Coordinates of C-alpha atoms and ligand atoms in Angstrom, one line a residue:
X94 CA -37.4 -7.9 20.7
X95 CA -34.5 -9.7 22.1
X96 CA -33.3 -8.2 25.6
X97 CA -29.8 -6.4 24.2
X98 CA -26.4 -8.1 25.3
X99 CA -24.8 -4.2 24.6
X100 CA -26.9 -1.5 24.2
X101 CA -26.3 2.4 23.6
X102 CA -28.1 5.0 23.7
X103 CA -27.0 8.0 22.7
X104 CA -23.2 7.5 24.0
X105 CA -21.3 10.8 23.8
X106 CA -17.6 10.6 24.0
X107 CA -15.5 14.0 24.8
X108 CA -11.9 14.0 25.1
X109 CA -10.9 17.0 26.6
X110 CA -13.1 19.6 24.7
X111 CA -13.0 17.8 21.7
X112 CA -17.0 15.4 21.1
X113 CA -15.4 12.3 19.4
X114 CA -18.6 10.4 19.4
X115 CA -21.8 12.3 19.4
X116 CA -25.1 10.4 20.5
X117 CA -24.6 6.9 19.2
X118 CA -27.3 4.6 19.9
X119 CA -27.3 0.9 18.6
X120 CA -28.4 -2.3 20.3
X121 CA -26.6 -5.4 19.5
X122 CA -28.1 -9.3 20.4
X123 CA -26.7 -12.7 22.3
X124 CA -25.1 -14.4 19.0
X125 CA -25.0 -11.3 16.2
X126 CA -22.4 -9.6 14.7
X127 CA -22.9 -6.1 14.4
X128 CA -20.5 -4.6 11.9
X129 CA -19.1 -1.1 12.4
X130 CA -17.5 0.5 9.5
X131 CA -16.2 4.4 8.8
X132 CA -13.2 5.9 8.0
X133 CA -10.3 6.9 10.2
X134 CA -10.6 9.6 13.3
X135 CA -14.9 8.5 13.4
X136 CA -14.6 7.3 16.5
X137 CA -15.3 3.2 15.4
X138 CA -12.3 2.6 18.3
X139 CA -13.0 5.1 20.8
X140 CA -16.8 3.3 21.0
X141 CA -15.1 0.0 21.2
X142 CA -12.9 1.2 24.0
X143 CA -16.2 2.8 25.8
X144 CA -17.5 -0.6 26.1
X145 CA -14.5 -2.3 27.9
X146 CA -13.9 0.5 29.9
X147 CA -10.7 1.7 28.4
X148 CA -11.4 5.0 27.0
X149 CA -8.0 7.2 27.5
X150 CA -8.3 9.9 29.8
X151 CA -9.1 12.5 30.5
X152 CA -12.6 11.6 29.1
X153 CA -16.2 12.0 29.6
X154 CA -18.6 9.8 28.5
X155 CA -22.7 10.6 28.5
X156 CA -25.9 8.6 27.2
X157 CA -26.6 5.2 28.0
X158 CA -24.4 2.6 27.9
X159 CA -25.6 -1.2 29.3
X160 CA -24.0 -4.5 29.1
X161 CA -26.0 -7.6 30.2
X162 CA -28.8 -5.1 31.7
X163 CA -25.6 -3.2 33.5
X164 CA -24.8 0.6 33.6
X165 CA -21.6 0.1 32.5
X166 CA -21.2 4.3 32.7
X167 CA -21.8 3.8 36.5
X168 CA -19.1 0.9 37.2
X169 CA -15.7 1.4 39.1
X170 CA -12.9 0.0 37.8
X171 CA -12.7 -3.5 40.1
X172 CA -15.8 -3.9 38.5
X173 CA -15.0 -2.8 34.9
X174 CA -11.7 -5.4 35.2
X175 CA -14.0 -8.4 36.4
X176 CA -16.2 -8.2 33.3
X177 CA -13.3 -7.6 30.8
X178 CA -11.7 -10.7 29.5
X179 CA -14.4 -12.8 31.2
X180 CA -17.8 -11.6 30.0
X181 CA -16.2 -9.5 27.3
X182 CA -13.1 -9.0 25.0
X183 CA -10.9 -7.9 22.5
X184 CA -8.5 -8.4 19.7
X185 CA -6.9 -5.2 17.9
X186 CA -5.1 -4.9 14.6
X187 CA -2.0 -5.2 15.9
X188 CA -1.7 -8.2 18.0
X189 CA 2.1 -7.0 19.1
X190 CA 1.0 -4.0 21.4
X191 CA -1.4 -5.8 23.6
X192 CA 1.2 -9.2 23.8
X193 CA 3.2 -9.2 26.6
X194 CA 7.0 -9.5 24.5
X195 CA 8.5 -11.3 27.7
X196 CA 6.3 -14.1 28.3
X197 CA 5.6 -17.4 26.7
X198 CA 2.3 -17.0 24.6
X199 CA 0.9 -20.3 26.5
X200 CA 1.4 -18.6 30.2
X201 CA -0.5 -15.3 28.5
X202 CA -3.2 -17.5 27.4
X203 CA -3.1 -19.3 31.0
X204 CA -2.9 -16.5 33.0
X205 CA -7.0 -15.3 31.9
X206 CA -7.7 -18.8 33.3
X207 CA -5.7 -18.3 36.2
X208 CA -7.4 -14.8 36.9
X209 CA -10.8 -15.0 35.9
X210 CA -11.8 -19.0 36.8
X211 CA -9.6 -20.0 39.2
X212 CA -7.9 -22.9 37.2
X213 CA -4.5 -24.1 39.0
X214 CA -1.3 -23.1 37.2
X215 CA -1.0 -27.0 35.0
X216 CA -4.8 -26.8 34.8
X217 CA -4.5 -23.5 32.2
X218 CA -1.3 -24.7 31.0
X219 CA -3.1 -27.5 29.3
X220 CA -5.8 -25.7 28.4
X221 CA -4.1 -23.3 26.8
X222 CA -2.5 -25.9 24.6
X223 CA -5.8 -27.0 23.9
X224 CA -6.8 -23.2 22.7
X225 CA -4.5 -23.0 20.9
X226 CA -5.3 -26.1 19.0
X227 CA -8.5 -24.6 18.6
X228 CA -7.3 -21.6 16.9
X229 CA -5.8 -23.4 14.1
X230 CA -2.3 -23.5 15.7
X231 CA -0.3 -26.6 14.3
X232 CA 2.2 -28.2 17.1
X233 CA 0.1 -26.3 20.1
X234 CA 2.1 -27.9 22.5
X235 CA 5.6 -26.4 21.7
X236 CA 3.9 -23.2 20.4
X237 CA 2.3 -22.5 23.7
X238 CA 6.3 -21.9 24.8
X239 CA 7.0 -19.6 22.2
X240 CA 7.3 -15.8 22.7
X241 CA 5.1 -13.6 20.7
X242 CA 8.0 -12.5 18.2
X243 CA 9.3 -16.1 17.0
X244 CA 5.2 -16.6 15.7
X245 CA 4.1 -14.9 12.3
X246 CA 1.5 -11.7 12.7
X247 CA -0.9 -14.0 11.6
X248 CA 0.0 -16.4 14.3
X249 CA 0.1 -14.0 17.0
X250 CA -3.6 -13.2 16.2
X251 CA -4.6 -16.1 16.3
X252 CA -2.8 -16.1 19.3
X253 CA -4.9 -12.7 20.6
X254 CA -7.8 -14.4 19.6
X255 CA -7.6 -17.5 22.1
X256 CA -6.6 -15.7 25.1
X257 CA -9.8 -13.1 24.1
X258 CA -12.1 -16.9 23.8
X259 CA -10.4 -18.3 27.2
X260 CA -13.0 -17.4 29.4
X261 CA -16.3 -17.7 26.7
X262 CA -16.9 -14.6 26.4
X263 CA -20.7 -13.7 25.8
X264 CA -19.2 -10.9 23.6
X265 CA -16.0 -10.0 21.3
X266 CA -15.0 -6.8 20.0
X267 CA -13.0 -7.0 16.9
X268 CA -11.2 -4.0 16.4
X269 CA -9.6 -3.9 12.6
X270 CA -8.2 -7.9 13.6
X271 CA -7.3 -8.3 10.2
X272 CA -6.1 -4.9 8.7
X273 CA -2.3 -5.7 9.4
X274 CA -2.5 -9.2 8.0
X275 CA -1.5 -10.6 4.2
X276 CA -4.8 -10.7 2.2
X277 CA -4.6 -14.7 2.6
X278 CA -4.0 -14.6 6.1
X279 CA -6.9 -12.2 6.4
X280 CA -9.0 -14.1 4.8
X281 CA -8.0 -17.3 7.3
X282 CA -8.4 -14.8 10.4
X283 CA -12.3 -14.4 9.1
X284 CA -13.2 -17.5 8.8
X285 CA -11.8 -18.6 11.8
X286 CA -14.1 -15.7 13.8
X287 CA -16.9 -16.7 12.2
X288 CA -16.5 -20.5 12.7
X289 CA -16.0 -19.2 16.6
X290 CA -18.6 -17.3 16.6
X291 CA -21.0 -20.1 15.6
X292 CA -19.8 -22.2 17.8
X293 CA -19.6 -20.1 21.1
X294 CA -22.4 -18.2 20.5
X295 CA -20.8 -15.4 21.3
X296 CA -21.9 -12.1 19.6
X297 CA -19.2 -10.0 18.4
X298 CA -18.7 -6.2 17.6
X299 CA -16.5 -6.0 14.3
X300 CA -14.7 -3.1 13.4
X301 CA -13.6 -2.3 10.1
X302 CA -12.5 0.7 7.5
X303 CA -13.1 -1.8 4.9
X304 CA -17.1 -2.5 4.3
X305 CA -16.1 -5.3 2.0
X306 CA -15.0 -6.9 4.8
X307 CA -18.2 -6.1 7.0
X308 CA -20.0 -7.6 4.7
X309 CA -18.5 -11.0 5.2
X310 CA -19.3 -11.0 8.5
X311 CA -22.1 -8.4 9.9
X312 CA -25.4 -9.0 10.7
X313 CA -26.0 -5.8 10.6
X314 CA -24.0 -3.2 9.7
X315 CA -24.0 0.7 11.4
X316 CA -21.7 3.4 9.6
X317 CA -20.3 6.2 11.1
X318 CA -19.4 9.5 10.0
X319 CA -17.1 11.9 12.7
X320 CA -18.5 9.8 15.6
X321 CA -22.2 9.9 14.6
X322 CA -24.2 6.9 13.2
X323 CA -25.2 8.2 9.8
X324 CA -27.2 4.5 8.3
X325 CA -27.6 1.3 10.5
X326 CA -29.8 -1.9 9.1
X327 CA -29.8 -4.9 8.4
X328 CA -26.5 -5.8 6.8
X329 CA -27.9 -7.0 3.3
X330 CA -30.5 -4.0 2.8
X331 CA -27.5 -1.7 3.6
X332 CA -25.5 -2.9 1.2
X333 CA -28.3 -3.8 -1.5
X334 CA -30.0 -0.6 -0.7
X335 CA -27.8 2.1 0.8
X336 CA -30.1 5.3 1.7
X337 CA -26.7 7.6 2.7
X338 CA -24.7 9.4 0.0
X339 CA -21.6 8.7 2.2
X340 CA -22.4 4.7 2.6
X341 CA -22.9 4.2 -0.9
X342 CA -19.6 6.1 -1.6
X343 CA -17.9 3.5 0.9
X344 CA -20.1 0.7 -1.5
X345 CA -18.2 2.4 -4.7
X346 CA -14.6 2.0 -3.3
X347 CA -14.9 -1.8 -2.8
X348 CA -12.2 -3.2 -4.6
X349 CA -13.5 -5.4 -7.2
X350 CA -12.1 -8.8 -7.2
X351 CA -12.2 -9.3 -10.4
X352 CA -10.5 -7.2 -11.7
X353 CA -7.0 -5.8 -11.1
X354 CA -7.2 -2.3 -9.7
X355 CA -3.7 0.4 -9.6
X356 CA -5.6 2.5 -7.5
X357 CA -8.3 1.8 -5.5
X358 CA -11.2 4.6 -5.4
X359 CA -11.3 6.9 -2.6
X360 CA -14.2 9.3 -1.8
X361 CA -13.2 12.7 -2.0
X362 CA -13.0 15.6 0.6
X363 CA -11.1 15.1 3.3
X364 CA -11.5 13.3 6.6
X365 CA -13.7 16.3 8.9
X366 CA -11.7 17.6 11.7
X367 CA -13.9 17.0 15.0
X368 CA -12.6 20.1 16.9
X369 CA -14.3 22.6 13.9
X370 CA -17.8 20.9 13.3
X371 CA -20.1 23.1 11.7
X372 CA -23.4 23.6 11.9
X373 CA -26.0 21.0 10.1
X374 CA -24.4 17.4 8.2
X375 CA -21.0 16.8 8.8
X376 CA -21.0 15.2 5.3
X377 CA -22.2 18.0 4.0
X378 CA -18.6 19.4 2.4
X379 CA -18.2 16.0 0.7
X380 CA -21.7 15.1 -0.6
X381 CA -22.6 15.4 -3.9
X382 CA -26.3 16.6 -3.4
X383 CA -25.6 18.7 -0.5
X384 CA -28.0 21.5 -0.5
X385 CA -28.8 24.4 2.3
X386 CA -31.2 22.8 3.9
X387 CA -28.7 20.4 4.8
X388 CA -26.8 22.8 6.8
X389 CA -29.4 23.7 8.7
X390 CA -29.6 21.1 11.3
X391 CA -28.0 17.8 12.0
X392 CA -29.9 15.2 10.4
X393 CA -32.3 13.0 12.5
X394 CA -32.2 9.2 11.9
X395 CA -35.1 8.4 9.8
X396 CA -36.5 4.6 8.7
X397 CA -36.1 4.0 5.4
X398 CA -37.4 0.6 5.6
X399 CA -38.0 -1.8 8.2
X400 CA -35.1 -2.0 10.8
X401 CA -33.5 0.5 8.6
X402 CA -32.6 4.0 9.3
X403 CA -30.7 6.7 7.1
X404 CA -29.5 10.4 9.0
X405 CA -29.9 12.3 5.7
X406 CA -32.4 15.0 4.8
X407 CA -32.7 13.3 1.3
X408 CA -33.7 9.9 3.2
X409 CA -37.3 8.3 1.3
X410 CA -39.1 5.4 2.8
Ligands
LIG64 N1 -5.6 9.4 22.9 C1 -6.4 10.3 22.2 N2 -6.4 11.6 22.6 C2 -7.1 12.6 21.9 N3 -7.8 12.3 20.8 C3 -7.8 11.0 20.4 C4 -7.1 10.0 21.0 N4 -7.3 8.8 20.3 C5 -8.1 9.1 19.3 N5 -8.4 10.4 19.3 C6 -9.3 11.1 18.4 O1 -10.6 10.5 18.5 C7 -11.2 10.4 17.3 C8 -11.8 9.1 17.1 O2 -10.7 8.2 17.1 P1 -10.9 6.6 16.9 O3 -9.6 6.0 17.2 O4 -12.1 6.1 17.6 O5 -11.2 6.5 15.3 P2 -11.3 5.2 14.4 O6 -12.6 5.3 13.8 O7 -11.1 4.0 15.2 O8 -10.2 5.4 13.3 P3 -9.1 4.4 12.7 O9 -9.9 3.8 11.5 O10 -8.0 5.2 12.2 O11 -8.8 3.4 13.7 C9 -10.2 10.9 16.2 O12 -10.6 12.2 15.8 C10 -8.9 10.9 17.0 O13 -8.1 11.9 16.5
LIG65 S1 -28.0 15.6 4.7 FE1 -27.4 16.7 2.8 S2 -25.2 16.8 2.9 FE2 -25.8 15.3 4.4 S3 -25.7 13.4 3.3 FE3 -27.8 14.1 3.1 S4 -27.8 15.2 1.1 FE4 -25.7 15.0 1.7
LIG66 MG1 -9.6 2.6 15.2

């Protein structure tokens, strides 16, 4: 097997007393795209934020967590800051909160090159232009002197995106980049990820609520449920072949494109609250062949085909 460019094992998150991510473990490649879907509150951000060292405090993380072959647990924070935006990045949903609003979008993009490789001030300036042109930006040139709120949101992403590629990053985290956007624009976002991705090589950790999305782009594909990895495979046997009652309840509320939907399915139940977890499958309230046994002990991660696991006690190979 590859040597893993990001690898966890069993990465525990607690903020305050509160375990938002419970033993995660997941290796992801040079050049993949491992996708990471689950609904709001299970903790898809908070393990995106553990890997670039942002994690709000006052936290505690626990497990393994590498980066190149680094212990990224046991870096201090100059050396946190001199991997992030060089070796890795990140674009949110919202490209507005992580913009600076008082500063050209070309000098943003300029300043990663100005902090990270040493280029002179012109040298970035130009070759921010030039990123930008390579984010699909028409006119880069008088673009690169706008602020962020005279560009479109789907602008400004693109925008996020080109300072986030600046420095080649080896890997990109994606968290919801396209949840804010107009379905067209979204789709434009995608494609321009992927056609980055191809050609950087860069392997990239995409975050999404939406597996439809996911499946455009993963690899592989992991789902969480309240911060633990309940089904992780390859992305086509997961979605051909889903072995968890709650991932083939996120395969049901896909919206069909064919057809014109009022309301879109939900699963029902309610999001679980993290601070009460009971004993047993946290799924268990919501799962329509929950049984006692289930409530016995959390469910171990078992293969249900090569590469494939499934934390459920109902799980056959
Ligand atoms: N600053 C914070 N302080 C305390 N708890 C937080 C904080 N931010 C998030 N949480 C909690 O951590 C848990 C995981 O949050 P996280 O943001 O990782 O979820 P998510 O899967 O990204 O959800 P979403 O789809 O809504 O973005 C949630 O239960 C949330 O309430
Ligand atoms: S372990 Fe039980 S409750 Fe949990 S998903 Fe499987 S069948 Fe449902
Ligand atoms: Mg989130």
């Amino acid at each position: 097997m590859a040597e893993p460019l990001l690898l966890s094992d069993g990465l525990t998150i607690d903020l305050g007393p509160v375990r938002i991510v419970d033993g995660l473990s997941f290796r992801l490649e040079a050049g993949r795209t491992l996708g990471v879907v689950g609904e709001s509150g299970c903790g898809k951000s908070m393990t995106a934020l553990a890997a670039m060292g942002l994690v709000p405090s006052p936290s505690r993380l626990g497990g393994t967590l590498q980066f190149e072959g680094r212990d990224l647990l046991a870096m201090n924070e100059p050396e946190r800051r001199g991997l992030r935006g060089r070796r890795m990045a990140m674009i949110f949903q919202e490209p507005m909160t992580a913009l600076n609003p008082v500063v050209p979008v070309g000098v943003q993009i300029g300043e990663m090159l100005v902090v990270h490789e040493g280029f002179s001030p012109g040298a970035a300036a130009r070759r921010a232009v030039a990123l930008l042109d390579r984010v699909g930006i028409a006119a880069p040139d008088q673009r690169a002197r706008a602020y962020p709120h005279e560009l479109s949101g789907g602008m400004r992403q693109r925008v996020m995106i080109a300072m986030a590629i600046a420095c080649r990053p080896a890997l990109l985290i994606a968290d919801e980049p396209t949840t804010a956007l107009d379905v067209s624009v979204q789709a434009q976002i995608l494609d321009l990820l992927l056609e980055l991705q191809r050609d950087e090589g860069m392997a990239m950790l995409f975050i999404s609520h939406n597996l439809g999305v996911i499946s455009e782009m993963a690899d592989e594909i992991m789902v969480m449920y309240a911060g633990r990895m309940v089904e992780h495979g390859p992305a086509q046997d997961v979605l051909r072949s889903p072995g968890h009652p709650y991932t083939k309840g996120l395969i049901a509320t896909i919206p069909d494109p064919g057809r014109r939907q009022e309301v879109l399915p939900v699963i029902a139940g309610n999001v679980p609250d993290l601070r009460f977890r009971a004993p047993g499958c946290a799924f268990s309230p919501r799962c329509p062949l929950a049984a006692a046994e289930c409530s016995v002990a959390v469910p171990g991660l078992r293969a249900v085909a090569e590469g494939h696991d499934v934390a459920c006690v109902r799980a056959a190979a």
